[in-house]
PDB file of C-alpha atoms in Angstrom:
ATOM      1  CA  MET F   1      18.968  23.056  -5.311  1.00 96.00           C
ATOM      2  CA  GLU F   2      16.816  21.258  -2.744  1.00 98.00           C
ATOM      3  CA  SER F   3      18.347  19.512   0.251  1.00 98.00           C
ATOM      4  CA  VAL F   4      15.625  16.851   0.359  1.00 99.00           C
ATOM      5  CA  ILE F   5      12.846  15.910  -2.024  1.00 99.00           C
ATOM      6  CA  ILE F   6      10.338  13.334  -0.801  1.00 99.00           C
ATOM      7  CA  LEU F   7       8.177  11.555  -3.351  1.00 98.00           C
ATOM      8  CA  GLY F   8       4.894  10.401  -1.832  1.00 97.00           C
ATOM      9  CA  THR F   9       2.497  11.677   0.819  1.00 97.00           C
ATOM     10  CA  GLY F  10       1.459   8.429   2.463  1.00 96.00           C
ATOM     11  CA  ILE F  11       2.334   7.889   6.103  1.00 97.00           C
ATOM     12  CA  GLY F  12       5.903   6.897   5.142  1.00 98.00           C
ATOM     13  CA  GLY F  13       6.502  10.056   3.137  1.00 98.00           C
ATOM     14  CA  CYS F  14       4.829  12.275   5.726  1.00 98.00           C
ATOM     15  CA  THR F  15       6.917  10.770   8.531  1.00 98.00           C
ATOM     16  CA  ALA F  16      10.064  11.404   6.506  1.00 99.00           C
ATOM     17  CA  ALA F  17       8.826  14.966   6.012  1.00 99.00           C
ATOM     18  CA  ILE F  18       8.334  15.470   9.761  1.00 99.00           C
ATOM     19  CA  TYR F  19      11.844  14.279  10.581  1.00 99.00           C
ATOM     20  CA  THR F  20      13.640  16.175   7.807  1.00 99.00           C
ATOM     21  CA  ALA F  21      11.632  19.321   8.527  1.00 99.00           C
ATOM     22  CA  ARG F  22      12.524  19.158  12.221  1.00 99.00           C
ATOM     23  CA  ALA F  23      16.157  18.879  11.111  1.00 98.00           C
ATOM     24  CA  ASP F  24      15.633  22.234   9.331  1.00 98.00           C
ATOM     25  CA  LEU F  25      16.157  20.693   5.885  1.00 98.00           C
ATOM     26  CA  LYS F  26      12.966  22.285   4.502  1.00 98.00           C
ATOM     27  CA  PRO F  27      11.897  19.206   2.526  1.00 99.00           C
ATOM     28  CA  LEU F  28       9.848  19.482  -0.639  1.00 99.00           C
ATOM     29  CA  VAL F  29       7.195  16.752  -0.634  1.00 98.00           C
ATOM     30  CA  ILE F  30       5.513  15.762  -3.907  1.00 98.00           C
ATOM     31  CA  SER F  31       2.129  14.095  -3.574  1.00 92.00           C
ATOM     32  CA  GLY F  32       1.744  12.203  -6.856  1.00 84.00           C
ATOM     33  CA  HIS F  33      -1.470  10.681  -8.198  1.00 74.00           C
ATOM     34  CA  GLU F  34      -2.500   8.963  -4.945  1.00 75.00           C
ATOM     35  CA  ASP F  35      -2.305  11.790  -2.424  1.00 82.00           C
ATOM     36  CA  GLY F  36      -2.191  10.252   1.036  1.00 87.00           C
ATOM     37  CA  GLY F  37      -1.390   6.748  -0.164  1.00 87.00           C
ATOM     38  CA  GLN F  38      -3.273   3.554   0.681  1.00 83.00           C
ATOM     39  CA  LEU F  39      -4.492   4.924   4.022  1.00 85.00           C
ATOM     40  CA  THR F  40      -6.941   7.160   2.196  1.00 80.00           C
ATOM     41  CA  LEU F  41      -8.792   3.971   1.201  1.00 69.00           C
ATOM     42  CA  THR F  42      -9.010   2.749   4.808  1.00 68.00           C
ATOM     43  CA  THR F  43     -11.924   4.037   6.828  1.00 64.00           C
ATOM     44  CA  ASP F  44     -10.921   3.001  10.346  1.00 77.00           C
ATOM     45  CA  VAL F  45      -7.356   2.408  11.523  1.00 86.00           C
ATOM     46  CA  GLU F  46      -7.370   0.678  14.902  1.00 85.00           C
ATOM     47  CA  ASN F  47      -3.790  -0.598  15.100  1.00 89.00           C
ATOM     48  CA  PHE F  48      -1.822   2.669  14.927  1.00 94.00           C
ATOM     49  CA  PRO F  49      -0.401   3.546  18.374  1.00 96.00           C
ATOM     50  CA  GLY F  50      -1.785   6.614  20.113  1.00 96.00           C
ATOM     51  CA  PHE F  51      -5.387   6.325  18.926  1.00 95.00           C
ATOM     52  CA  PRO F  52      -7.231   4.155  21.474  1.00 95.00           C
ATOM     53  CA  GLU F  53     -10.556   4.814  19.758  1.00 93.00           C
ATOM     54  CA  GLY F  54      -9.100   4.334  16.275  1.00 90.00           C
ATOM     55  CA  VAL F  55      -8.659   6.960  13.588  1.00 92.00           C
ATOM     56  CA  GLN F  56      -9.876   7.446  10.036  1.00 88.00           C
ATOM     57  CA  GLY F  57      -7.148   6.680   7.482  1.00 88.00           C
ATOM     58  CA  PRO F  58      -7.439  10.042   5.689  1.00 90.00           C
ATOM     59  CA  GLU F  59      -7.418  11.861   9.039  1.00 95.00           C
ATOM     60  CA  LEU F  60      -4.218  10.112  10.119  1.00 96.00           C
ATOM     61  CA  VAL F  61      -2.445  11.209   6.936  1.00 96.00           C
ATOM     62  CA  ALA F  62      -3.856  14.743   7.197  1.00 96.00           C
ATOM     63  CA  ARG F  63      -2.564  15.041  10.769  1.00 97.00           C
ATOM     64  CA  ALA F  64       0.896  13.834   9.737  1.00 97.00           C
ATOM     65  CA  LYS F  65       0.962  16.307   6.849  1.00 97.00           C
ATOM     66  CA  LYS F  66      -0.070  19.178   9.120  1.00 98.00           C
ATOM     67  CA  GLN F  67       2.614  18.153  11.602  1.00 98.00           C
ATOM     68  CA  ALA F  68       5.263  18.236   8.857  1.00 98.00           C
ATOM     69  CA  GLU F  69       4.053  21.646   7.647  1.00 98.00           C
ATOM     70  CA  ARG F  70       4.346  22.978  11.178  1.00 98.00           C
ATOM     71  CA  PHE F  71       8.106  22.400  10.998  1.00 98.00           C
ATOM     72  CA  GLY F  72       8.522  23.878   7.528  1.00 98.00           C
ATOM     73  CA  ALA F  73       7.852  21.056   5.067  1.00 99.00           C
ATOM     74  CA  ARG F  74       6.506  22.214   1.706  1.00 98.00           C
ATOM     75  CA  PHE F  75       3.949  20.188  -0.245  1.00 98.00           C
ATOM     76  CA  ASP F  76       3.281  20.237  -3.976  1.00 97.00           C
ATOM     77  CA  TYR F  77       1.441  18.104  -6.528  1.00 95.00           C
ATOM     78  CA  ASP F  78       3.174  16.451  -9.473  1.00 96.00           C
ATOM     79  CA  PHE F  79       4.239  12.998 -10.611  1.00 95.00           C
ATOM     80  CA  ALA F  80       7.841  11.878 -10.982  1.00 96.00           C
ATOM     81  CA  SER F  81       8.613  10.453 -14.412  1.00 97.00           C
ATOM     82  CA  GLY F  82      12.359   9.875 -14.082  1.00 97.00           C
ATOM     83  CA  ILE F  83      15.482  10.337 -12.017  1.00 98.00           C
ATOM     84  CA  GLU F  84      19.129  10.809 -12.953  1.00 97.00           C
ATOM     85  CA  LYS F  85      22.205  10.705 -10.747  1.00 96.00           C
ATOM     86  CA  LYS F  86      24.418  13.729 -11.396  1.00 95.00           C
ATOM     87  CA  GLU F  87      27.677  14.906  -9.875  1.00 93.00           C
ATOM     88  CA  GLY F  88      26.813  15.762  -6.265  1.00 91.00           C
ATOM     89  CA  HIS F  89      23.038  15.715  -6.712  1.00 97.00           C
ATOM     90  CA  ILE F  90      20.013  13.894  -8.131  1.00 98.00           C
ATOM     91  CA  GLU F  91      17.878  15.268 -10.940  1.00 98.00           C
ATOM     92  CA  VAL F  92      14.162  14.482 -10.789  1.00 98.00           C
ATOM     93  CA  THR F  93      11.944  14.920 -13.836  1.00 98.00           C
ATOM     94  CA  PHE F  94       8.181  15.330 -13.477  1.00 97.00           C
ATOM     95  CA  GLU F  95       5.183  14.767 -15.744  1.00 96.00           C
ATOM     96  CA  SER F  96       4.524  18.507 -15.755  1.00 96.00           C
ATOM     97  CA  GLY F  97       7.869  19.004 -17.487  1.00 97.00           C
ATOM     98  CA  LYS F  98       9.477  20.432 -14.385  1.00 97.00           C
ATOM     99  CA  VAL F  99      13.014  19.303 -13.526  1.00 98.00           C
ATOM    100  CA  LEU F 100      14.274  19.682  -9.947  1.00 98.00           C
ATOM    101  CA  GLU F 101      17.701  19.124  -8.445  1.00 98.00           C
ATOM    102  CA  THR F 102      18.177  17.745  -4.953  1.00 99.00           C
ATOM    103  CA  ARG F 103      21.066  16.582  -2.839  1.00 98.00           C
ATOM    104  CA  THR F 104      19.012  13.717  -1.380  1.00 99.00           C
ATOM    105  CA  LEU F 105      15.885  11.926  -2.516  1.00 99.00           C
ATOM    106  CA  ILE F 106      13.468   9.832  -0.452  1.00 99.00           C
ATOM    107  CA  ILE F 107      11.190   7.628  -2.540  1.00 99.00           C
ATOM    108  CA  ALA F 108       7.961   6.795  -0.717  1.00 98.00           C
ATOM    109  CA  THR F 109       5.658   6.305  -3.693  1.00 97.00           C
ATOM    110  CA  GLY F 110       4.017   3.214  -2.228  1.00 95.00           C
ATOM    111  CA  ALA F 111       2.503   0.140  -3.806  1.00 92.00           C
ATOM    112  CA  SER F 112      -1.023   0.142  -5.154  1.00 87.00           C
ATOM    113  CA  ALA F 113      -3.240  -2.843  -4.460  1.00 85.00           C
ATOM    114  CA  ARG F 114      -4.568  -4.592  -7.521  1.00 90.00           C
ATOM    115  CA  TRP F 115      -8.300  -4.106  -7.858  1.00 94.00           C
ATOM    116  CA  LEU F 116     -10.816  -6.107  -9.844  1.00 95.00           C
ATOM    117  CA  GLY F 117     -11.542  -3.218 -12.161  1.00 93.00           C
ATOM    118  CA  ILE F 118     -15.313  -3.691 -12.175  1.00 95.00           C
ATOM    119  CA  GLU F 119     -17.683  -0.735 -11.977  1.00 90.00           C
ATOM    120  CA  SER F 120     -19.460  -1.727  -8.747  1.00 93.00           C
ATOM    121  CA  GLU F 121     -16.156  -2.129  -6.904  1.00 95.00           C
ATOM    122  CA  ALA F 122     -15.519   1.612  -6.536  1.00 91.00           C
ATOM    123  CA  LYS F 123     -18.906   2.159  -4.880  1.00 94.00           C
ATOM    124  CA  PHE F 124     -18.054  -0.177  -2.000  1.00 96.00           C
ATOM    125  CA  LYS F 125     -14.392   0.671  -1.359  1.00 92.00           C
ATOM    126  CA  GLY F 126     -14.192   1.147   2.401  1.00 89.00           C
ATOM    127  CA  ARG F 127     -17.774  -0.121   2.744  1.00 94.00           C
ATOM    128  CA  GLY F 128     -17.155  -3.823   2.524  1.00 96.00           C
ATOM    129  CA  VAL F 129     -14.518  -4.030  -0.190  1.00 96.00           C
ATOM    130  CA  THR F 130     -10.949  -3.927   1.086  1.00 94.00           C
ATOM    131  CA  THR F 131      -7.433  -5.124   0.310  1.00 92.00           C
ATOM    132  CA  CYS F 132      -6.140  -5.603   3.860  1.00 89.00           C
ATOM    133  CA  ALA F 133      -7.410  -8.216   6.310  1.00 91.00           C
ATOM    134  CA  THR F 134      -4.976  -7.068   8.997  1.00 85.00           C
ATOM    135  CA  CYS F 135      -6.363  -3.534   8.731  1.00 86.00           C
ATOM    136  CA  ASP F 136     -10.065  -4.293   8.437  1.00 92.00           C
ATOM    137  CA  GLY F 137     -10.696  -7.883   9.526  1.00 94.00           C
ATOM    138  CA  ALA F 138     -11.938  -6.988  13.007  1.00 94.00           C
ATOM    139  CA  PHE F 139     -14.808  -4.981  11.494  1.00 95.00           C
ATOM    140  CA  PHE F 140     -16.264  -8.219  10.127  1.00 98.00           C
ATOM    141  CA  LYS F 141     -16.698 -10.044  13.421  1.00 97.00           C
ATOM    142  CA  ASP F 142     -19.368 -12.746  13.113  1.00 98.00           C
ATOM    143  CA  LYS F 143     -19.783 -11.948   9.406  1.00 98.00           C
ATOM    144  CA  GLU F 144     -19.390 -14.004   6.242  1.00 99.00           C
ATOM    145  CA  VAL F 145     -16.804 -12.778   3.736  1.00 99.00           C
ATOM    146  CA  ILE F 146     -15.046 -13.826   0.556  1.00 99.00           C
ATOM    147  CA  VAL F 147     -11.350 -13.620  -0.276  1.00 98.00           C
ATOM    148  CA  VAL F 148     -10.470 -13.230  -3.949  1.00 98.00           C
ATOM    149  CA  GLY F 149      -7.166 -14.805  -4.964  1.00 97.00           C
ATOM    150  CA  GLY F 150      -5.239 -18.044  -4.942  1.00 96.00           C
ATOM    151  CA  GLY F 151      -1.725 -17.243  -3.775  1.00 93.00           C
ATOM    152  CA  ASP F 152      -0.009 -17.218  -0.397  1.00 89.00           C
ATOM    153  CA  SER F 153      -1.331 -13.757   0.424  1.00 87.00           C
ATOM    154  CA  ALA F 154      -4.901 -14.941  -0.204  1.00 94.00           C
ATOM    155  CA  MET F 155      -4.405 -17.909   2.123  1.00 95.00           C
ATOM    156  CA  GLU F 156      -2.856 -15.661   4.778  1.00 89.00           C
ATOM    157  CA  GLU F 157      -5.788 -13.266   4.525  1.00 93.00           C
ATOM    158  CA  ALA F 158      -8.328 -16.094   4.719  1.00 96.00           C
ATOM    159  CA  LEU F 159      -6.667 -17.687   7.744  1.00 96.00           C
ATOM    160  CA  PHE F 160      -6.408 -14.355   9.528  1.00 94.00           C
ATOM    161  CA  LEU F 161     -10.078 -13.595   8.864  1.00 97.00           C
ATOM    162  CA  THR F 162     -11.182 -16.835  10.536  1.00 98.00           C
ATOM    163  CA  LYS F 163     -10.291 -15.165  13.848  1.00 96.00           C
ATOM    164  CA  PHE F 164     -13.293 -12.883  13.370  1.00 98.00           C
ATOM    165  CA  CYS F 165     -15.591 -14.227  10.666  1.00 98.00           C
ATOM    166  CA  THR F 166     -18.014 -17.118  10.888  1.00 98.00           C
ATOM    167  CA  LYS F 167     -17.293 -18.158   7.306  1.00 98.00           C
ATOM    168  CA  VAL F 168     -14.568 -17.320   4.783  1.00 99.00           C
ATOM    169  CA  THR F 169     -14.960 -18.359   1.156  1.00 99.00           C
ATOM    170  CA  VAL F 170     -11.953 -18.220  -1.156  1.00 99.00           C
ATOM    171  CA  VAL F 171     -12.928 -17.417  -4.737  1.00 98.00           C
ATOM    172  CA  HIS F 172     -10.315 -18.422  -7.321  1.00 98.00           C
ATOM    173  CA  ARG F 173     -10.519 -18.255 -11.088  1.00 96.00           C
ATOM    174  CA  ARG F 174      -8.580 -21.499 -11.551  1.00 96.00           C
ATOM    175  CA  GLU F 175      -8.974 -25.128 -10.459  1.00 94.00           C
ATOM    176  CA  GLU F 176      -5.835 -25.104  -8.334  1.00 94.00           C
ATOM    177  CA  LEU F 177      -4.310 -22.671  -5.879  1.00 96.00           C
ATOM    178  CA  ARG F 178      -0.997 -20.956  -6.596  1.00 91.00           C
ATOM    179  CA  ALA F 179      -0.193 -20.838  -2.885  1.00 92.00           C
ATOM    180  CA  SER F 180       2.642 -22.840  -1.359  1.00 91.00           C
ATOM    181  CA  LYS F 181       1.807 -26.366  -0.228  1.00 95.00           C
ATOM    182  CA  ILE F 182       2.034 -25.515   3.465  1.00 94.00           C
ATOM    183  CA  MET F 183      -0.320 -22.535   3.100  1.00 94.00           C
ATOM    184  CA  GLN F 184      -2.796 -24.615   1.108  1.00 97.00           C
ATOM    185  CA  GLU F 185      -2.809 -27.299   3.794  1.00 97.00           C
ATOM    186  CA  LYS F 186      -3.404 -24.778   6.561  1.00 96.00           C
ATOM    187  CA  ALA F 187      -6.331 -23.248   4.695  1.00 97.00           C
ATOM    188  CA  ARG F 188      -7.907 -26.573   3.756  1.00 97.00           C
ATOM    189  CA  LYS F 189      -7.713 -27.827   7.341  1.00 98.00           C
ATOM    190  CA  ASN F 190      -9.581 -24.806   8.680  1.00 98.00           C
ATOM    191  CA  ASP F 191     -13.284 -25.603   9.045  1.00 98.00           C
ATOM    192  CA  LYS F 192     -14.271 -21.974   8.495  1.00 98.00           C
ATOM    193  CA  ILE F 193     -12.662 -21.809   5.040  1.00 98.00           C
ATOM    194  CA  SER F 194     -14.315 -23.102   1.876  1.00 98.00           C
ATOM    195  CA  PHE F 195     -13.444 -22.692  -1.806  1.00 98.00           C
ATOM    196  CA  ILE F 196     -15.232 -21.758  -5.005  1.00 98.00           C
ATOM    197  CA  TRP F 197     -13.219 -22.727  -8.091  1.00 98.00           C
ATOM    198  CA  ASN F 198     -13.138 -21.457 -11.677  1.00 98.00           C
ATOM    199  CA  SER F 199     -14.968 -18.301 -10.689  1.00 98.00           C
ATOM    200  CA  SER F 200     -14.421 -14.563 -10.776  1.00 97.00           C
ATOM    201  CA  VAL F 201     -16.299 -11.670  -9.186  1.00 98.00           C
ATOM    202  CA  ASP F 202     -18.422 -10.091 -11.895  1.00 97.00           C
ATOM    203  CA  GLY F 203     -20.271  -7.614  -9.687  1.00 98.00           C
ATOM    204  CA  ILE F 204     -20.759  -6.444  -6.110  1.00 98.00           C
ATOM    205  CA  TYR F 205     -24.142  -5.447  -4.784  1.00 98.00           C
ATOM    206  CA  GLY F 206     -25.743  -3.939  -1.711  1.00 97.00           C
ATOM    207  CA  GLU F 207     -27.234  -0.679  -0.542  1.00 94.00           C
ATOM    208  CA  LYS F 208     -24.976   1.235   1.837  1.00 94.00           C
ATOM    209  CA  VAL F 209     -22.621  -1.712   2.398  1.00 96.00           C
ATOM    210  CA  VAL F 210     -21.765  -4.967   0.635  1.00 98.00           C
ATOM    211  CA  GLN F 211     -24.523  -7.564   0.754  1.00 98.00           C
ATOM    212  CA  GLY F 212     -23.231  -9.975  -1.845  1.00 98.00           C
ATOM    213  CA  VAL F 213     -21.385 -10.596  -5.084  1.00 98.00           C
ATOM    214  CA  LYS F 214     -22.208 -11.936  -8.505  1.00 98.00           C
ATOM    215  CA  LEU F 215     -19.885 -14.810  -9.348  1.00 98.00           C
ATOM    216  CA  LYS F 216     -19.111 -15.764 -12.919  1.00 98.00           C
ATOM    217  CA  ASP F 217     -18.119 -19.315 -13.810  1.00 97.00           C
ATOM    218  CA  VAL F 218     -15.149 -18.758 -16.130  1.00 97.00           C
ATOM    219  CA  LYS F 219     -15.894 -21.997 -18.009  1.00 96.00           C
ATOM    220  CA  THR F 220     -19.648 -21.711 -18.545  1.00 97.00           C
ATOM    221  CA  ASN F 221     -20.090 -17.920 -18.093  1.00 97.00           C
ATOM    222  CA  GLU F 222     -22.986 -18.682 -15.746  1.00 98.00           C
ATOM    223  CA  ILE F 223     -23.675 -15.891 -13.218  1.00 98.00           C
ATOM    224  CA  THR F 224     -24.806 -16.729  -9.677  1.00 98.00           C
ATOM    225  CA  ASP F 225     -25.548 -14.619  -6.606  1.00 98.00           C
ATOM    226  CA  PHE F 226     -23.411 -15.220  -3.534  1.00 98.00           C
ATOM    227  CA  PRO F 227     -24.487 -13.375  -0.358  1.00 98.00           C
ATOM    228  CA  CYS F 228     -21.623 -12.075   1.802  1.00 99.00           C
ATOM    229  CA  ASP F 229     -20.795  -9.143   4.061  1.00 98.00           C
ATOM    230  CA  GLY F 230     -17.318  -8.339   2.812  1.00 98.00           C
ATOM    231  CA  VAL F 231     -14.949  -8.744  -0.117  1.00 98.00           C
ATOM    232  CA  PHE F 232     -11.212  -9.015   0.573  1.00 98.00           C
ATOM    233  CA  LEU F 233      -9.018  -8.711  -2.494  1.00 97.00           C
ATOM    234  CA  ALA F 234      -5.702 -10.562  -2.371  1.00 94.00           C
ATOM    235  CA  ILE F 235      -4.615 -10.411  -5.987  1.00 94.00           C
ATOM    236  CA  GLY F 236      -1.334  -8.627  -5.431  1.00 87.00           C
ATOM    237  CA  HIS F 237       0.164  -5.157  -5.267  1.00 88.00           C
ATOM    238  CA  ILE F 238       1.897  -3.031  -7.879  1.00 93.00           C
ATOM    239  CA  PRO F 239       4.836  -0.954  -6.600  1.00 96.00           C
ATOM    240  CA  ASN F 240       4.867   2.565  -8.011  1.00 96.00           C
ATOM    241  CA  THR F 241       8.393   2.350  -9.366  1.00 97.00           C
ATOM    242  CA  LYS F 242       8.138   2.616 -13.154  1.00 96.00           C
ATOM    243  CA  PHE F 243       9.981   5.931 -13.103  1.00 96.00           C
ATOM    244  CA  VAL F 244      13.084   4.430 -11.437  1.00 97.00           C
ATOM    245  CA  VAL F 245      13.437   1.168 -13.380  1.00 93.00           C
ATOM    246  CA  GLY F 246      16.881   1.032 -14.949  1.00 95.00           C
ATOM    247  CA  LYS F 247      18.221   3.610 -12.499  1.00 96.00           C
ATOM    248  CA  ILE F 248      17.556   2.065  -9.093  1.00 98.00           C
ATOM    249  CA  ASP F 249      17.799  -1.641  -8.358  1.00 98.00           C
ATOM    250  CA  VAL F 250      14.394  -3.308  -8.016  1.00 98.00           C
ATOM    251  CA  ASP F 251      13.407  -6.928  -7.442  1.00 97.00           C
ATOM    252  CA  GLU F 252      11.524  -9.163  -9.867  1.00 96.00           C
ATOM    253  CA  LEU F 253       8.212  -7.663  -8.727  1.00 94.00           C
ATOM    254  CA  GLY F 254       9.401  -4.082  -9.125  1.00 96.00           C
ATOM    255  CA  TYR F 255       9.926  -3.265  -5.442  1.00 98.00           C
ATOM    256  CA  ILE F 256      12.951  -1.102  -4.674  1.00 98.00           C
ATOM    257  CA  LYS F 257      15.850  -3.010  -3.168  1.00 98.00           C
ATOM    258  CA  ALA F 258      16.784  -1.141  -0.005  1.00 98.00           C
ATOM    259  CA  ASP F 259      19.058  -2.261   2.797  1.00 98.00           C
ATOM    260  CA  ARG F 260      17.980  -2.275   6.436  1.00 96.00           C
ATOM    261  CA  PHE F 261      18.925   1.400   6.696  1.00 97.00           C
ATOM    262  CA  SER F 262      16.730   2.342   3.677  1.00 98.00           C
ATOM    263  CA  HIS F 263      19.702   2.921   1.332  1.00 98.00           C
ATOM    264  CA  THR F 264      19.268   2.150  -2.371  1.00 99.00           C
ATOM    265  CA  ASN F 265      22.114   1.407  -4.783  1.00 98.00           C
ATOM    266  CA  ILE F 266      22.422   5.142  -5.533  1.00 98.00           C
ATOM    267  CA  PRO F 267      24.147   7.234  -2.843  1.00 97.00           C
ATOM    268  CA  GLY F 268      21.777   9.895  -1.552  1.00 98.00           C
ATOM    269  CA  VAL F 269      18.643   8.062  -2.663  1.00 99.00           C
ATOM    270  CA  PHE F 270      16.582   6.321   0.024  1.00 99.00           C
ATOM    271  CA  ALA F 271      13.357   4.304  -0.017  1.00 99.00           C
ATOM    272  CA  ALA F 272      10.582   4.176   2.571  1.00 99.00           C
ATOM    273  CA  GLY F 273       7.177   2.589   2.998  1.00 97.00           C
ATOM    274  CA  ASP F 274       5.431   0.051   0.809  1.00 95.00           C
ATOM    275  CA  VAL F 275       7.581   0.826  -2.241  1.00 98.00           C
ATOM    276  CA  GLN F 276      10.280  -1.333  -0.621  1.00 98.00           C
ATOM    277  CA  ASP F 277       8.147  -3.530   1.651  1.00 95.00           C
ATOM    278  CA  THR F 278       6.889  -6.781   0.164  1.00 89.00           C
ATOM    279  CA  ARG F 279       5.911  -8.335   3.478  1.00 88.00           C
ATOM    280  CA  PHE F 280       4.222  -6.124   6.066  1.00 89.00           C
ATOM    281  CA  ARG F 281       2.602  -3.155   4.265  1.00 87.00           C
ATOM    282  CA  GLN F 282       1.333  -1.611   7.491  1.00 90.00           C
ATOM    283  CA  ALA F 283       0.987   2.054   8.406  1.00 93.00           C
ATOM    284  CA  ILE F 284       3.274   1.663  11.398  1.00 96.00           C
ATOM    285  CA  THR F 285       6.052  -0.047   9.415  1.00 97.00           C
ATOM    286  CA  ALA F 286       5.787   2.588   6.681  1.00 97.00           C
ATOM    287  CA  ALA F 287       6.128   5.321   9.300  1.00 98.00           C
ATOM    288  CA  GLY F 288       9.147   3.590  10.821  1.00 98.00           C
ATOM    289  CA  SER F 289      10.933   3.282   7.495  1.00 98.00           C
ATOM    290  CA  GLY F 290      10.098   6.927   6.744  1.00 99.00           C
ATOM    291  CA  CYS F 291      11.842   7.882   9.961  1.00 99.00           C
ATOM    292  CA  MET F 292      14.900   5.800   9.036  1.00 99.00           C
ATOM    293  CA  ALA F 293      15.114   7.243   5.530  1.00 99.00           C
ATOM    294  CA  ALA F 294      14.913  10.782   6.896  1.00 99.00           C
ATOM    295  CA  MET F 295      17.618  10.222   9.484  1.00 99.00           C
ATOM    296  CA  GLU F 296      19.887   8.563   6.927  1.00 99.00           C
ATOM    297  CA  ALA F 297      19.315  11.442   4.480  1.00 99.00           C
ATOM    298  CA  GLU F 298      20.261  13.932   7.190  1.00 98.00           C
ATOM    299  CA  LYS F 299      23.387  11.917   7.993  1.00 98.00           C
ATOM    300  CA  TYR F 300      24.310  11.771   4.299  1.00 98.00           C
ATOM    301  CA  LEU F 301      24.022  15.555   3.976  1.00 98.00           C
ATOM    302  CA  VAL F 302      26.257  16.079   6.991  1.00 97.00           C
ATOM    303  CA  GLU F 303      28.873  13.785   5.464  1.00 95.00           C
ATOM    304  CA  LEU F 304      28.769  15.771   2.208  1.00 90.00           C
ATOM    305  CA  GLU F 305      29.763  18.971   3.982  1.00 83.00           C
TER     306      GLU F 305
END
């Protein structure tokens, strides 16, 4: 019987591991398919406190993992496929067939950004193709970029990027935006933002970094070249919560419903990081919620005794 199992090794899960390990709970941390979480796709992180020169995303996660191991956290690789609340504990089933029992469970499985799914996209991840303007916008100072999407998040990304970029072009596959009226108005009023309608990104080209995209007119299938320095994808996120649906309360998008103390509807089960965050999705907020989940798990264990 484990005292704490943590699902996910992003910065939220690793922070929870540090805190529970320092509390001598010897947490077992399961990495899952995306070891290190979304930070592993971010080259430079310049907004995490304590790194005045910035830090590589993978390095930040590796440091947090090493810190947790120093205090006794154990790390393993598997993928949770189901959970079940039992009398006095939680049972976690894994894809490998393994079944583990734990008194508390911290779910920090994150939310994966939706990608275009085109072959050339993978080549430029972290080299001009990104899913986070807040994280990477400053690297495109005085550059021209495109934002793919038509919802509120796309408008927010585009508006934020105008702080750095000389030109921001929103590429949307429909004739109308899905964004709220107020967000549409803000974007349309900004002189740096322009729109390309009825188009999708069919390819991304460049040598070492992005130099442009191939746009496909969804009505005529005509392909045109569009030079740009960066591609920001704002087509949504997918929370990694399939294994808890029907057991833990989630919202209409699949994000875990957690209260402000990281509690879920199941006693002893807590949520941290992007798996329960539909708004901020930042490394620092994930770390903070990981801390809260860990402290609440420790408190829960004390109350069980």
